[in-house]
mmCIF file of N, CA and C in Angstrom:
data_model
loop_
_atom_site.group_PDB
_atom_site.id
_atom_site.type_symbol
_atom_site.label_atom_id
_atom_site.label_comp_id
_atom_site.label_asym_id
_atom_site.label_seq_id
_atom_site.Cartn_x
_atom_site.Cartn_y
_atom_site.Cartn_z
ATOM 1 N N MET Y 517 0.840 -1.180 0.000
ATOM 2 C CA MET Y 517 0.000 0.000 0.000
ATOM 3 C C MET Y 517 0.883 1.241 0.000
ATOM 4 N N GLN Y 518 0.689 2.103 -0.966
ATOM 5 C CA GLN Y 518 1.479 3.321 -1.074
ATOM 6 C C GLN Y 518 0.785 4.453 -0.324
ATOM 7 N N LYS Y 519 1.562 5.157 0.517
ATOM 8 C CA LYS Y 519 1.005 6.267 1.280
ATOM 9 C C LYS Y 519 1.029 7.529 0.430
ATOM 10 N N ASP Y 520 0.025 8.358 0.632
ATOM 11 C CA ASP Y 520 -0.070 9.601 -0.119
ATOM 12 C C ASP Y 520 0.361 10.760 0.780
ATOM 13 N N TYR Y 521 1.473 11.358 0.434
ATOM 14 C CA TYR Y 521 2.022 12.452 1.230
ATOM 15 C C TYR Y 521 1.860 13.806 0.539
ATOM 16 N N GLN Y 522 0.925 13.902 -0.372
ATOM 17 C CA GLN Y 522 0.742 15.144 -1.114
ATOM 18 C C GLN Y 522 0.421 16.321 -0.199
ATOM 19 N N LYS Y 523 -0.477 16.135 0.757
ATOM 20 C CA LYS Y 523 -0.841 17.235 1.663
ATOM 21 C C LYS Y 523 0.344 17.649 2.520
ATOM 22 N N THR Y 524 1.131 16.689 2.948
ATOM 23 C CA THR Y 524 2.319 16.996 3.744
ATOM 24 C C THR Y 524 3.326 17.777 2.913
ATOM 25 N N MET Y 525 3.531 17.353 1.671
ATOM 26 C CA MET Y 525 4.460 18.063 0.805
ATOM 27 C C MET Y 525 3.981 19.486 0.538
ATOM 28 N N HIS Y 526 2.700 19.670 0.292
ATOM 29 C CA HIS Y 526 2.164 21.009 0.050
ATOM 30 C C HIS Y 526 2.303 21.885 1.297
ATOM 31 N N ALA Y 527 2.098 21.318 2.474
ATOM 32 C CA ALA Y 527 2.265 22.069 3.718
ATOM 33 C C ALA Y 527 3.724 22.492 3.898
ATOM 34 N N CYS Y 528 4.650 21.610 3.558
ATOM 35 C CA CYS Y 528 6.072 21.965 3.633
ATOM 36 C C CYS Y 528 6.424 23.078 2.655
ATOM 37 N N PHE Y 529 5.910 22.993 1.440
ATOM 38 C CA PHE Y 529 6.169 24.034 0.449
ATOM 39 C C PHE Y 529 5.627 25.377 0.914
ATOM 40 N N ILE Y 530 4.423 25.371 1.455
ATOM 41 C CA ILE Y 530 3.824 26.611 1.953
ATOM 42 C C ILE Y 530 4.650 27.160 3.116
ATOM 43 N N GLY Y 531 5.125 26.281 3.979
ATOM 44 C CA GLY Y 531 5.973 26.712 5.095
ATOM 45 C C GLY Y 531 7.248 27.380 4.601
ATOM 46 N N TYR Y 532 7.885 26.817 3.584
ATOM 47 C CA TYR Y 532 9.102 27.421 3.034
ATOM 48 C C TYR Y 532 8.810 28.755 2.368
ATOM 49 N N ILE Y 533 7.665 28.867 1.716
ATOM 50 C CA ILE Y 533 7.299 30.133 1.085
ATOM 51 C C ILE Y 533 7.081 31.209 2.136
ATOM 52 N N VAL Y 534 6.359 30.872 3.199
ATOM 53 C CA VAL Y 534 6.127 31.836 4.277
ATOM 54 C C VAL Y 534 7.442 32.233 4.935
ATOM 55 N N GLN Y 535 8.311 31.263 5.158
ATOM 56 C CA GLN Y 535 9.620 31.538 5.746
ATOM 57 C C GLN Y 535 10.420 32.492 4.854
ATOM 58 N N ALA Y 536 10.398 32.279 3.566
ATOM 59 C CA ALA Y 536 11.125 33.148 2.647
ATOM 60 C C ALA Y 536 10.559 34.566 2.656
ATOM 61 N N ILE Y 537 9.245 34.689 2.703
ATOM 62 C CA ILE Y 537 8.632 36.019 2.744
ATOM 63 C C ILE Y 537 9.042 36.745 4.018
ATOM 64 N N VAL Y 538 8.955 36.072 5.145
ATOM 65 C CA VAL Y 538 9.295 36.705 6.431
ATOM 66 C C VAL Y 538 10.764 37.116 6.450
ATOM 67 N N ASN Y 539 11.642 36.242 5.989
ATOM 68 C CA ASN Y 539 13.072 36.538 6.043
ATOM 69 C C ASN Y 539 13.514 37.562 5.013
ATOM 70 N N ASN Y 540 12.743 37.782 3.962
ATOM 71 C CA ASN Y 540 13.136 38.745 2.937
ATOM 72 C C ASN Y 540 12.367 40.052 3.000
ATOM 73 N N PHE Y 541 11.246 40.094 3.688
ATOM 74 C CA PHE Y 541 10.457 41.314 3.750
ATOM 75 C C PHE Y 541 11.029 42.311 4.749
ATOM 76 N N VAL Y 542 11.446 41.831 5.906
ATOM 77 C CA VAL Y 542 11.956 42.727 6.957
ATOM 78 C C VAL Y 542 13.176 43.524 6.499
ATOM 79 N N PRO Y 543 14.154 42.922 5.782
ATOM 80 C CA PRO Y 543 15.286 43.745 5.332
ATOM 81 C C PRO Y 543 14.874 44.922 4.446
ATOM 82 N N LEU Y 544 13.751 44.827 3.772
ATOM 83 C CA LEU Y 544 13.286 45.950 2.965
ATOM 84 C C LEU Y 544 12.892 47.143 3.834
ATOM 85 N N LEU Y 545 12.621 46.879 5.093
ATOM 86 C CA LEU Y 545 12.187 47.930 6.007
ATOM 87 C C LEU Y 545 13.313 48.459 6.897
ATOM 88 N N PHE Y 546 14.563 48.100 6.615
ATOM 89 C CA PHE Y 546 15.680 48.522 7.467
ATOM 90 C C PHE Y 546 15.728 50.029 7.664
ATOM 91 N N VAL Y 547 15.654 50.763 6.579
ATOM 92 C CA VAL Y 547 15.755 52.219 6.665
ATOM 93 C C VAL Y 547 14.589 52.785 7.470
ATOM 94 N N MET Y 548 13.417 52.237 7.266
ATOM 95 C CA MET Y 548 12.257 52.701 8.015
ATOM 96 C C MET Y 548 12.402 52.390 9.508
ATOM 97 N N PHE Y 549 12.903 51.204 9.855
ATOM 98 C CA PHE Y 549 13.139 50.862 11.254
ATOM 99 C C PHE Y 549 14.172 51.801 11.870
ATOM 100 N N GLU Y 550 15.216 52.075 11.088
ATOM 101 C CA GLU Y 550 16.288 52.932 11.590
ATOM 102 C C GLU Y 550 15.757 54.336 11.889
ATOM 103 N N ARG Y 551 14.929 54.857 11.036
ATOM 104 C CA ARG Y 551 14.395 56.210 11.226
ATOM 105 C C ARG Y 551 13.284 56.254 12.272
ATOM 106 N N SER Y 552 12.372 55.303 12.228
ATOM 107 C CA SER Y 552 11.205 55.337 13.115
ATOM 108 C C SER Y 552 11.552 55.007 14.563
ATOM 109 N N TYR Y 553 12.406 54.012 14.766
ATOM 110 C CA TYR Y 553 12.682 53.531 16.113
ATOM 111 C C TYR Y 553 14.076 53.892 16.604
ATOM 112 N N GLN Y 554 14.817 54.660 15.826
ATOM 113 C CA GLN Y 554 16.182 55.075 16.164
ATOM 114 C C GLN Y 554 17.067 53.877 16.535
ATOM 115 N N ILE Y 555 16.906 52.811 15.778
ATOM 116 C CA ILE Y 555 17.744 51.624 15.972
ATOM 117 C C ILE Y 555 18.924 51.738 15.008
ATOM 118 N N PRO Y 556 20.148 51.681 15.529
ATOM 119 C CA PRO Y 556 21.310 51.785 14.628
ATOM 120 C C PRO Y 556 21.340 50.609 13.638
ATOM 121 N N LEU Y 557 21.846 50.885 12.473
ATOM 122 C CA LEU Y 557 21.910 49.856 11.432
ATOM 123 C C LEU Y 557 22.756 48.666 11.881
ATOM 124 N N SER Y 558 23.777 48.911 12.688
ATOM 125 C CA SER Y 558 24.602 47.804 13.184
ATOM 126 C C SER Y 558 23.779 46.857 14.062
ATOM 127 N N ARG Y 559 22.854 47.386 14.838
ATOM 128 C CA ARG Y 559 22.006 46.554 15.697
ATOM 129 C C ARG Y 559 21.013 45.758 14.845
ATOM 130 N N ILE Y 560 20.496 46.385 13.800
ATOM 131 C CA ILE Y 560 19.560 45.691 12.907
ATOM 132 C C ILE Y 560 20.271 44.542 12.193
ATOM 133 N N THR Y 561 21.475 44.794 11.714
ATOM 134 C CA THR Y 561 22.204 43.732 11.016
ATOM 135 C C THR Y 561 22.580 42.602 11.973
ATOM 136 N N LEU Y 562 22.852 42.937 13.231
ATOM 137 C CA LEU Y 562 23.124 41.893 14.222
ATOM 138 C C LEU Y 562 21.889 41.010 14.421
ATOM 139 N N LEU Y 563 20.713 41.619 14.494
ATOM 140 C CA LEU Y 563 19.478 40.849 14.630
ATOM 141 C C LEU Y 563 19.266 39.925 13.434
ATOM 142 N N ILE Y 564 19.535 40.420 12.253
ATOM 143 C CA ILE Y 564 19.365 39.603 11.041
ATOM 144 C C ILE Y 564 20.379 38.463 11.024
ATOM 145 N N THR Y 565 21.603 38.737 11.451
ATOM 146 C CA THR Y 565 22.619 37.691 11.493
ATOM 147 C C THR Y 565 22.231 36.594 12.481
ATOM 148 N N VAL Y 566 21.751 36.988 13.647
ATOM 149 C CA VAL Y 566 21.304 36.003 14.642
ATOM 150 C C VAL Y 566 20.128 35.202 14.087
ATOM 151 N N ASN Y 567 19.182 35.888 13.426
ATOM 152 C CA ASN Y 567 18.038 35.204 12.820
ATOM 153 C C ASN Y 567 18.498 34.183 11.785
ATOM 154 N N PHE Y 568 19.451 34.561 10.956
ATOM 155 C CA PHE Y 568 19.955 33.658 9.923
ATOM 156 C C PHE Y 568 20.624 32.435 10.551
ATOM 157 N N CYS Y 569 21.448 32.660 11.574
ATOM 158 C CA CYS Y 569 22.145 31.546 12.226
ATOM 159 C C CYS Y 569 21.161 30.592 12.907
ATOM 160 N N ILE Y 570 20.159 31.143 13.572
ATOM 161 C CA ILE Y 570 19.157 30.301 14.217
ATOM 162 C C ILE Y 570 18.378 29.509 13.174
ATOM 163 N N GLN Y 571 17.989 30.170 12.087
ATOM 164 C CA GLN Y 571 17.225 29.486 11.044
ATOM 165 C C GLN Y 571 18.046 28.362 10.414
ATOM 166 N N LEU Y 572 19.302 28.635 10.145
ATOM 167 C CA LEU Y 572 20.179 27.617 9.566
ATOM 168 C C LEU Y 572 20.349 26.445 10.524
ATOM 169 N N SER Y 573 20.527 26.733 11.797
ATOM 170 C CA SER Y 573 20.674 25.671 12.801
ATOM 171 C C SER Y 573 19.410 24.820 12.898
ATOM 172 N N VAL Y 574 18.268 25.465 12.926
ATOM 173 C CA VAL Y 574 17.003 24.720 13.011
ATOM 174 C C VAL Y 574 16.809 23.854 11.772
ATOM 175 N N ASP Y 575 17.126 24.393 10.595
ATOM 176 C CA ASP Y 575 17.000 23.598 9.367
ATOM 177 C C ASP Y 575 17.916 22.379 9.403
ATOM 178 N N LEU Y 576 19.151 22.574 9.838
ATOM 179 C CA LEU Y 576 20.088 21.445 9.896
ATOM 180 C C LEU Y 576 19.671 20.420 10.947
ATOM 181 N N LEU Y 577 19.253 20.893 12.111
ATOM 182 C CA LEU Y 577 18.815 19.967 13.149
ATOM 183 C C LEU Y 577 17.537 19.232 12.765
ATOM 184 N N SER Y 578 16.645 19.910 12.084
ATOM 185 C CA SER Y 578 15.389 19.252 11.706
ATOM 186 C C SER Y 578 15.634 18.152 10.680
ATOM 187 N N THR Y 579 16.577 18.349 9.772
ATOM 188 C CA THR Y 579 16.868 17.275 8.813
ATOM 189 C C THR Y 579 17.439 16.061 9.529
ATOM 190 N N TRP Y 580 18.324 16.283 10.499
ATOM 191 C CA TRP Y 580 18.870 15.166 11.274
ATOM 192 C C TRP Y 580 17.771 14.484 12.070
ATOM 193 N N PHE Y 581 16.926 15.270 12.727
ATOM 194 C CA PHE Y 581 15.853 14.731 13.554
ATOM 195 C C PHE Y 581 14.854 13.952 12.697
ATOM 196 N N LEU Y 582 14.461 14.526 11.568
ATOM 197 C CA LEU Y 582 13.492 13.845 10.693
ATOM 198 C C LEU Y 582 14.084 12.583 10.076
ATOM 199 N N ASP Y 583 15.387 12.580 9.845
ATOM 200 C CA ASP Y 583 16.027 11.374 9.334
ATOM 201 C C ASP Y 583 15.973 10.251 10.369
ATOM 202 N N ARG Y 584 16.064 10.618 11.640
ATOM 203 C CA ARG Y 584 16.025 9.619 12.718
ATOM 204 C C ARG Y 584 14.616 9.029 12.911
ATOM 205 N N ILE Y 585 13.582 9.859 12.788
ATOM 206 C CA ILE Y 585 12.229 9.351 13.049
ATOM 207 C C ILE Y 585 11.543 8.847 11.790
ATOM 208 N N GLY Y 586 12.171 9.098 10.643
ATOM 209 C CA GLY Y 586 11.590 8.593 9.410
ATOM 210 C C GLY Y 586 10.607 9.541 8.868
#
């Protein structure tokens, strides 16, 4: 019996699309954040760097974890 994982695959694709939108939309607002909230650009870039490192770590750990549970 073959299992149908179409809904799971579509949910994963949608998750990646949402993740890409979130990670690419905020950098477009850097100048606005800097002016509106008086946040230095160095602090904003630090936040983005931390976000990128956390996202990369979660992606790598999830592949290992999912490989273990099947």
